[in-house]
Coordinates of C-alpha atoms in Angstrom, one line a residue:
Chain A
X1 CA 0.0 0.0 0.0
X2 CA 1.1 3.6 -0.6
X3 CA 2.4 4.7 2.7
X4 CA 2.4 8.8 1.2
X5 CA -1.6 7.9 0.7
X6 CA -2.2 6.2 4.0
X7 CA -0.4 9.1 5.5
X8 CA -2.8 11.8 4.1
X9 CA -5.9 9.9 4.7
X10 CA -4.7 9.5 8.3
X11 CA -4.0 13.0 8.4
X12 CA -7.2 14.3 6.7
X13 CA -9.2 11.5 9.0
X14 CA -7.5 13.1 12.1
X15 CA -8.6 16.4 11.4
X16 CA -11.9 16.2 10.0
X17 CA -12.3 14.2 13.5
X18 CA -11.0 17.3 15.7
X19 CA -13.3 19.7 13.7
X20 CA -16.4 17.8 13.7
X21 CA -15.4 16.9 17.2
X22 CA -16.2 12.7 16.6
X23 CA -13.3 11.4 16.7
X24 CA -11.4 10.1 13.1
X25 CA -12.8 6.4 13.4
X26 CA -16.1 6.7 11.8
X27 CA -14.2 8.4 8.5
X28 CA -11.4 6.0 8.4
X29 CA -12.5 3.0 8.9
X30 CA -14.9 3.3 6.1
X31 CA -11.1 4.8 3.8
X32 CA -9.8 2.0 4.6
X33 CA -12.2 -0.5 3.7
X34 CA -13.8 0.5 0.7
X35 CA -11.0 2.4 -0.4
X36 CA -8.0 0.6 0.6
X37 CA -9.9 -2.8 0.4
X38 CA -8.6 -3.6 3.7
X39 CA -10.6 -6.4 5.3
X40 CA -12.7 -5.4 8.1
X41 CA -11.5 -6.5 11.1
X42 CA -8.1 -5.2 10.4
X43 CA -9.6 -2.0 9.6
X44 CA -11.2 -1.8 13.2
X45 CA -7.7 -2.9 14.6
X46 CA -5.9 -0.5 12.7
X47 CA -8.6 2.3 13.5
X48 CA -8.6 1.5 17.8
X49 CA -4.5 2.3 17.4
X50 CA -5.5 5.8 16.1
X51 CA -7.6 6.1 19.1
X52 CA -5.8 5.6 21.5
X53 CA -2.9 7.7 19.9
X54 CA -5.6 10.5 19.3
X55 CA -6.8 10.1 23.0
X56 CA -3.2 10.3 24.3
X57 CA -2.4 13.6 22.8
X58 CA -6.1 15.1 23.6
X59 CA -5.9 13.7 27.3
X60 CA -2.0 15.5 28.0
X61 CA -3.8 19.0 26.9
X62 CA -6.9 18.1 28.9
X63 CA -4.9 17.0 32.2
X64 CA -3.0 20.1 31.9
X65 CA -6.0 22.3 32.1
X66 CA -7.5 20.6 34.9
X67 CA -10.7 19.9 33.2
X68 CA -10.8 16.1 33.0
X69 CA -12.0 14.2 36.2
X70 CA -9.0 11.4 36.8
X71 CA -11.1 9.6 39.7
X72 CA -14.4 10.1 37.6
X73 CA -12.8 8.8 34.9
X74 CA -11.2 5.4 36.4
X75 CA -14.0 4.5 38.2
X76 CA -15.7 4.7 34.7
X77 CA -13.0 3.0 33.2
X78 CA -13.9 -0.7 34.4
X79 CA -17.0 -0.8 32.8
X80 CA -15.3 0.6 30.2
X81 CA -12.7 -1.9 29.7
X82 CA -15.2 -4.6 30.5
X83 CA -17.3 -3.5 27.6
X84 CA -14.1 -3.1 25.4
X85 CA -13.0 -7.3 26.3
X86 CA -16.5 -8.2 25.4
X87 CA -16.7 -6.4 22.2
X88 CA -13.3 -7.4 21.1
X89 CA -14.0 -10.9 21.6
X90 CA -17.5 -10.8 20.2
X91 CA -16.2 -9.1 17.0
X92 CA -13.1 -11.8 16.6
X93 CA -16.6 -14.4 16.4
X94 CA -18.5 -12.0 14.0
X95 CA -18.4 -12.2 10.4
X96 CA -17.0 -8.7 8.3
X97 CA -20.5 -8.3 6.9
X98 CA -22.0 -8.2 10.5
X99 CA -20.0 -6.0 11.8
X100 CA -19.8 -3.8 8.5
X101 CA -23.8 -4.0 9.2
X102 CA -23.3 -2.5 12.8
X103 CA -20.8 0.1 12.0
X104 CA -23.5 1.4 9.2
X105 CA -25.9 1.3 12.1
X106 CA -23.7 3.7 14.5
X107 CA -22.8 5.8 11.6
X108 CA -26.3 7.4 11.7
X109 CA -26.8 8.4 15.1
X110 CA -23.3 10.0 15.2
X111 CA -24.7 11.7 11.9
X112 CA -27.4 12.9 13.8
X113 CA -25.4 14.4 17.1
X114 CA -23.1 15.9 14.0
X115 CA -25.9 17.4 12.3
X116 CA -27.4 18.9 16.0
X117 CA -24.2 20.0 16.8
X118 CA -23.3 23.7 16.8
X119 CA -19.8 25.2 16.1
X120 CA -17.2 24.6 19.4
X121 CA -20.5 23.2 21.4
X122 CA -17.9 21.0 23.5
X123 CA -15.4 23.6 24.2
X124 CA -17.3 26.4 24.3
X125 CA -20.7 25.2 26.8
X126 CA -21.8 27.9 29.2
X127 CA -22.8 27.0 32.7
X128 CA -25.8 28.2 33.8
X129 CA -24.7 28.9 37.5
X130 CA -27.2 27.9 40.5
X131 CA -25.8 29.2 43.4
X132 CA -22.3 29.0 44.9
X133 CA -23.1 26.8 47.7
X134 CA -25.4 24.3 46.4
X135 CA -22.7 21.9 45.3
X136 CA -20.9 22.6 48.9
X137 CA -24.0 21.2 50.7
X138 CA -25.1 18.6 48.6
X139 CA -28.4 19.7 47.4
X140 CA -29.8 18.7 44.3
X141 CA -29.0 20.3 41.1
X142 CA -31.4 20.6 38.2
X143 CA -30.2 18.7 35.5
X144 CA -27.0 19.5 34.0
X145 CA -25.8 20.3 37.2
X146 CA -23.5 23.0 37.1
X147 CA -22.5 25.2 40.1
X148 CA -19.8 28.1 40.1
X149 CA -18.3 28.7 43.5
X150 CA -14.6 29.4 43.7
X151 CA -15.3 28.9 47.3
X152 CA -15.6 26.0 48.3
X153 CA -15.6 22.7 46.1
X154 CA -17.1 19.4 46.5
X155 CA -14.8 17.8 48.5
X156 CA -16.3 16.9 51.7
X157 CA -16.5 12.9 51.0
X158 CA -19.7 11.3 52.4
X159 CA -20.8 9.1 49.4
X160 CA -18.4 7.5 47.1
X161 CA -20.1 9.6 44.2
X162 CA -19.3 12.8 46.2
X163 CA -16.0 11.8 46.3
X164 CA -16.1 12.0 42.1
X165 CA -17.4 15.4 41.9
X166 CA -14.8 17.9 41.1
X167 CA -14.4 21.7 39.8
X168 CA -12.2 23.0 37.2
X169 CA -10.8 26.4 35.9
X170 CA -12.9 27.4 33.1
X171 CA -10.1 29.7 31.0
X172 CA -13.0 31.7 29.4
X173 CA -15.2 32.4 32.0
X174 CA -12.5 33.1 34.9
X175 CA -14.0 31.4 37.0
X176 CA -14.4 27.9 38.8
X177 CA -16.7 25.5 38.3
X178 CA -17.3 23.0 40.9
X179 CA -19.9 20.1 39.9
X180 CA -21.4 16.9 41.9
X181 CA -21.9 13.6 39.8
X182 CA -25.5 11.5 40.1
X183 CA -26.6 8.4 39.1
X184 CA -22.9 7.0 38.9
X185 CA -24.9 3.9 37.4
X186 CA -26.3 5.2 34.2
X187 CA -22.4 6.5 33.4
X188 CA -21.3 3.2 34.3
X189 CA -24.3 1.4 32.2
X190 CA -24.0 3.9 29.2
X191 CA -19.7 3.6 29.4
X192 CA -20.1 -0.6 29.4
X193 CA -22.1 0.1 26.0
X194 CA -19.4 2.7 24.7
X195 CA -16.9 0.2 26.0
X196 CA -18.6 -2.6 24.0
X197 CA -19.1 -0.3 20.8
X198 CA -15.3 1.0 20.9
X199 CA -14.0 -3.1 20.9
X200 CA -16.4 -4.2 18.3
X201 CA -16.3 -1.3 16.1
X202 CA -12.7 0.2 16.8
X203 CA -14.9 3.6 17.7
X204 CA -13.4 6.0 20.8
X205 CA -17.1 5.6 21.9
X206 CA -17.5 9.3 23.0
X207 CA -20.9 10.0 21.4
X208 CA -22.2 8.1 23.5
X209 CA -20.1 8.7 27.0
X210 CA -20.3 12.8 26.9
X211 CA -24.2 13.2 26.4
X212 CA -24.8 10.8 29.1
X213 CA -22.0 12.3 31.3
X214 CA -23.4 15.7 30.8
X215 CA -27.4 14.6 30.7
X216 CA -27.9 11.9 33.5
X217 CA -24.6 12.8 35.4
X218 CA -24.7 16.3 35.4
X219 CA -21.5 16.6 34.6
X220 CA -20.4 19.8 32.6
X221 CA -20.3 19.7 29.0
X222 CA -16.5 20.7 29.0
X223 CA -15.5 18.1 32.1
X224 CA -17.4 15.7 30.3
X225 CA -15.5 15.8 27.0
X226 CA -12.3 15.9 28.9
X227 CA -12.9 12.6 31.0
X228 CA -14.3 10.7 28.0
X229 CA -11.4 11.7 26.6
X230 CA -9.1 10.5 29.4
X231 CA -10.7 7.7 29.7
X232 CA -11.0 6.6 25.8
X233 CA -7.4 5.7 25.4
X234 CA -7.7 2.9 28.3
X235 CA -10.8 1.6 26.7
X236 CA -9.3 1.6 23.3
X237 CA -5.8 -0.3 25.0
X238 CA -8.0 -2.9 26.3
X239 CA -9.3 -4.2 23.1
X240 CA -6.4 -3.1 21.1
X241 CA -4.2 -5.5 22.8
X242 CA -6.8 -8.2 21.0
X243 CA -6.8 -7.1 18.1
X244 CA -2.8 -6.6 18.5
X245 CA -2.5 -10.2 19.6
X246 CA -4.8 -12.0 16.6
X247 CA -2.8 -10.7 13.9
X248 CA -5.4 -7.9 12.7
X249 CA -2.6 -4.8 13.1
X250 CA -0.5 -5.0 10.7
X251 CA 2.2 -2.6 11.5
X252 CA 2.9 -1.3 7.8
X253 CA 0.1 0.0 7.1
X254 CA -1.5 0.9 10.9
X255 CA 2.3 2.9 11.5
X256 CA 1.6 5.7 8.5
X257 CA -2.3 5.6 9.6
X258 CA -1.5 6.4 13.5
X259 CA 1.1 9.0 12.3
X260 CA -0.8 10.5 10.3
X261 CA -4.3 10.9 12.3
X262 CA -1.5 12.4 15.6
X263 CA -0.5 15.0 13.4
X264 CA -3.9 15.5 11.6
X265 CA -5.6 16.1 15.2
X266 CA -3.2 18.8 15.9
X267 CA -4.3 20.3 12.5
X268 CA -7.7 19.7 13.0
X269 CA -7.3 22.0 16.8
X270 CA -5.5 24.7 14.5
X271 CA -8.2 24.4 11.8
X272 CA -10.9 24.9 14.4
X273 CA -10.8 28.4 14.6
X274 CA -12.0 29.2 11.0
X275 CA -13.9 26.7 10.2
X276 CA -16.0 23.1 11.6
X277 CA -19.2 25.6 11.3
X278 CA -23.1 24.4 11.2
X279 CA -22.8 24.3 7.6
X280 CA -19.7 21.6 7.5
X281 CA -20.7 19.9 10.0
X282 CA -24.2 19.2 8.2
X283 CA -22.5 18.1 5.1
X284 CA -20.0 15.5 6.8
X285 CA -23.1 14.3 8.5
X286 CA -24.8 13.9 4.9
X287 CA -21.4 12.2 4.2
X288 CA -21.7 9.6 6.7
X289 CA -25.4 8.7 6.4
X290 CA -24.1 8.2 2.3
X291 CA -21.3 5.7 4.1
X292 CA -23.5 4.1 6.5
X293 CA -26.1 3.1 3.2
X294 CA -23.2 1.7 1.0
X295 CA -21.9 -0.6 4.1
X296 CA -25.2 -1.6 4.6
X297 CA -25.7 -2.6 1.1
X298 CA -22.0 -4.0 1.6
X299 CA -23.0 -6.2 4.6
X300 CA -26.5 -7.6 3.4
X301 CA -24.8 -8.1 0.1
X302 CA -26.4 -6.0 -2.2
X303 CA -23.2 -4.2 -3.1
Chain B
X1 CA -10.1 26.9 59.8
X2 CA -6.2 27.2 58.9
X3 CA -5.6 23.4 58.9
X4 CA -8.6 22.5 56.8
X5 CA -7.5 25.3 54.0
X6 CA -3.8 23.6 54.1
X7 CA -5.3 20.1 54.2
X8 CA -7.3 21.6 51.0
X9 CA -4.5 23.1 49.7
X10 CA -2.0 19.7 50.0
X11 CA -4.6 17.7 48.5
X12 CA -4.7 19.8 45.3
X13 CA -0.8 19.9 45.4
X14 CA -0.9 16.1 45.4
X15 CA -3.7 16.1 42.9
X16 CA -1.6 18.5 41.0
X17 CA 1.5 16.5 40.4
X18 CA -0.4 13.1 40.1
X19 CA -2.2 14.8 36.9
X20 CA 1.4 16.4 35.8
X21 CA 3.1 12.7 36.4
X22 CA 0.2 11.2 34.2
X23 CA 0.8 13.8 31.7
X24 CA 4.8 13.2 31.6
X25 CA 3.7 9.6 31.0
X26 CA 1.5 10.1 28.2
X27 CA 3.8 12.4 26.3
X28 CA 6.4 10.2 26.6
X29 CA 4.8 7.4 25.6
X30 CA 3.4 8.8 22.6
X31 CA 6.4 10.5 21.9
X32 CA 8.7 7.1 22.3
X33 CA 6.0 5.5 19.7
X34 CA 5.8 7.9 17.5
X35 CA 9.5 8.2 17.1
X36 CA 10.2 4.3 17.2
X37 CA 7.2 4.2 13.5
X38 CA 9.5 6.6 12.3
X39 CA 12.8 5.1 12.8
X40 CA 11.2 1.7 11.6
X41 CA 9.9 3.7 8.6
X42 CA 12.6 5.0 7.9
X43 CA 14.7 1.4 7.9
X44 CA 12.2 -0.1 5.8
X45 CA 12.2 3.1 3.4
X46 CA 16.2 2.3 3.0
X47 CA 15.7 -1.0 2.6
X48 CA 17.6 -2.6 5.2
X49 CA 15.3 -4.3 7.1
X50 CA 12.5 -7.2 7.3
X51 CA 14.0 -9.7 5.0
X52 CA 17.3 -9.8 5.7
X53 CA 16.8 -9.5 9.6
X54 CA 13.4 -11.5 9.7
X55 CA 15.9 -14.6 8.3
X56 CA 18.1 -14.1 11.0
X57 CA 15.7 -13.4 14.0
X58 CA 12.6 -15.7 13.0
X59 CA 11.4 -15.4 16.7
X60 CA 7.6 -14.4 16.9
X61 CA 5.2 -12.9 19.3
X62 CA 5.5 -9.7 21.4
X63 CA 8.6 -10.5 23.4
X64 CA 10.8 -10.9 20.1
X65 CA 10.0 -7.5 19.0
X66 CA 12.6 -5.5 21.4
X67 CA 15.7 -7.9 19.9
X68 CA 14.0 -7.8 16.4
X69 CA 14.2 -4.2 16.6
X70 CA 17.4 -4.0 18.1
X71 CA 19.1 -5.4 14.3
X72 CA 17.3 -2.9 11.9
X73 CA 14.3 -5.1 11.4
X74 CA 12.7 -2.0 10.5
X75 CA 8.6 -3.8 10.6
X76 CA 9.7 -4.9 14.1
X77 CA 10.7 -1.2 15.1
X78 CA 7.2 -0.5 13.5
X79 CA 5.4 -2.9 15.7
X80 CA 7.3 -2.0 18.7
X81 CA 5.9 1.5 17.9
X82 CA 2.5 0.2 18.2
X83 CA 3.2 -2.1 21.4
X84 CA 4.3 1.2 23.4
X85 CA 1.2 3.1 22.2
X86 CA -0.9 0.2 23.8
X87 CA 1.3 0.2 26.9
X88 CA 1.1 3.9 27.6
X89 CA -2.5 4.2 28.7
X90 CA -2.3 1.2 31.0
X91 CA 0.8 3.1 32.2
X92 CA -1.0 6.2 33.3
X93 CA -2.9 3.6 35.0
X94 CA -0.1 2.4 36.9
X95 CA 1.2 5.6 37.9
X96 CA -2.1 7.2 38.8
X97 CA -3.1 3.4 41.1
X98 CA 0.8 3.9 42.9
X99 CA -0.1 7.8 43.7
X100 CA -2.9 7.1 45.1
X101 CA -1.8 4.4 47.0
X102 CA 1.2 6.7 48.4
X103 CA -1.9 9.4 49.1
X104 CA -3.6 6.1 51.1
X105 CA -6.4 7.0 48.9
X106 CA -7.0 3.2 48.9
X107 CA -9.9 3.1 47.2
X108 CA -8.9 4.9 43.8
X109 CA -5.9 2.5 44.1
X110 CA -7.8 -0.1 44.1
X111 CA -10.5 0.9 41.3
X112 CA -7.2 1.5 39.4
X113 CA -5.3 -2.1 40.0
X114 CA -8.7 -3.6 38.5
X115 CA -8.6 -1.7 35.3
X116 CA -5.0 -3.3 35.2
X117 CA -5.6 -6.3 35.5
X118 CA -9.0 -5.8 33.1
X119 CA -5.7 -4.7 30.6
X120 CA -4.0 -7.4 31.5
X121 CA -6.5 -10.2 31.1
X122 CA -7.0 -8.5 27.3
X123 CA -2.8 -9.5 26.7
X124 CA -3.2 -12.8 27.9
X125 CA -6.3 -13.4 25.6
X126 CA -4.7 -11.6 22.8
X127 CA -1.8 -13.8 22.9
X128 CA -3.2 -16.6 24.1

């Protein structure tokens, strides 16, 4: 295979992933099996080695803001990784057109978060504050939670979920925001089922963790992209090492890929600022319901 | 009042260089793969590497790679790339399940030794 081609497609994967803000797996695995030919299973290996190296680079900017949630995120991380086993090993027993038949399947709803989503919506989401105390005395936040205190955060542990809330410096607002976590079981349920999509489909498996984070956990939008983040590169590891270990990597072509979608994230950050508007966003999402029809045709065999 | 603002204060210290140590760790992870693809790119690109080397270090699995790599098999180098990217997430998880434990915040250690050995389980069934 061309290693100059594989290079640019990881590069143009990586970045169309940091400016639609999806991660590059739903674009490249799709370039690299109906344009590359490359079988499916060794697509999705060679795809869960760009995420974790994706994840790795997000997660060092991420820790170094103080916006991702390290406890938060490992206690999220075994159902994670639990759901990452299962999928790996439920894909190595799959057939290529199944699977090609589920990745169609996610494609759309991540077409349809893309198509909602406005320009920056992750980076950019503005808390609506409820009182600087409320999150010091443990009353119950509407849903997202989000309180600003700069006083006093969270971190009188009582319950093991207080002991996951957490603030943050928010760099545009200049100010802190301290949040608590509920129902710790729907983000462990919902990151078992990311978990499972990211082995079986070689996905990061973050449209699904940040809603859920954000919407049942009431964890801010910005916290919640970071810790899915954090935490995507462990889940991606756990099945990678499967995929690593039956021969579905194959270094010569995964190498040029995972180069190329490091430096194409980078890009993609830079590329941010002028464009990854409402108006892209809609056509990529277009895009991918086109991809997710021609593997569907592919895996019932009408293609 | 004082004590609880420098208890508050020594936790976010320890908090602080836990997340900086986990950041170190990450960047030079990534870092150490991404320069080990090149270097294995580059061999192959020159031409000096998997046949001639492969003849003469026909070991397979994960624990020939290092001594594969180490003679200019330039695939090996490649895959050695790879290996390290895998390792360095369940690195950070290492680090971050030893600082807590120094902390004798036992119970983050211990939620963090189980996603190791989750990590672990997955090498054994990948190479098993």
């Amino acid at each position: 295979m061309d290693i100059v081609l594989l290079l640019v497609c990881g590069v143009a994967t990586g970045a169309a992933g940091a400016v639609l803000g999806t991660g590059g797996g739903v674009f490249l695995i799709p370039i690299l099996l109906l344009g590359f030919h490359v079988p499916m299973h060794n697509a999705v290996g060679t795809s869960i080695l760009t995420v974790v190296a994706t994840s790795t680079a997000v997660a060092i900017g991420n820790l170094d803001r103080g916006t991702a949630n390290m406890r938060l995120g490992m206690t999220l991380e075994i159902a994670t990784s639990i759901g990452a086993l299962t999928g790996g090993m439920s894909a190595a027993l799959l057939p290529a057109r199944a699977l090609e038949i589920v990745f169609a399947a996610v494609l759309l709803p991540t077409a349809f978060v893309m198509w909602r989503q406005r320009h920056g919506e992750a980076d950019a989401a503005e808390p609506k504050p409820t009182g600087p105390t409320q999150a010091a005395t443990g009353a119950v936040l509407p849903l997202p939670t989000e309180a600003t205190s700069g006083l006093t955060p969270p971190q009188r542990p009582g319950r093991f979920t207080d002991r996951l809330s957490a603030e943050y410096e928010d760099p545009v607002l200049h100010r802190r925001i301290a949040y608590r976590l509920h129902r710790l079981w729907a983000g462990l349920s919902v990151s078992f089922v990311a978990g499972v999509m990211s082995g079986l489909l070689g996905i990061g498996g973050g449209v699904f963790k940040v809603p859920a984070l954000n919407v049942l956990c009431g964890v801010p939008m910005k916290a919640a992209a970071a810790t899915s983040t954090f935490m995507i590169g462990v889940t991606a590891a756990a099945s990678a090492f499967l995929y690593f270990g039956h021969g579905q990597v194959d270094p010569s072509y995964t190498s040029p890929v995972v180069i190329g979608v490091v430096v194409g994230s980078w890009v993609g950050a830079y590329l941010n600022r002028f464009v990854g508007g409402r108006a892209v966003k809609r056509v990529f999402a277009v895009l991918l319901i086109g991809v997710s029809l021609e593997m569907f045709g592919r895996g019932l065999g009408w293609i | 009042m004082n004590d609880e603002l420098s208890t508050t204060e020594s936790a976010d210290q320890r908090e602080s260089r836990l997340a900086r140590a986990v950041s170190w760790t990450l960047t030079t992870g990534l870092t150490a793969s991404v320069a080990l693809m090149l270097l294995g790119g580059a061999f192959l690109l020159r031409g000096t590497a998997a046949g001639n080397h492969a003849e003469n270090h026909p070991e397979k699995g994960w624990l020939a790679l290092p001594l594969r790599a180490l003679h200019g098999d330039g695939t090996a180098l490649l895959a050695l790339g790879l290996v390290v990217l895998m390792l360095t997430p369940a690195a950070r998880v290492l680090i971050l399940a030893v600082g807590w434990a120094r902390d004798r915040d036992w119970t983050f250690s211990l939620i963090a030794f189980c996603v190791l050995v989750l990590l672990s389980l997955s090498v054994v069934l990948g190479t098993g």
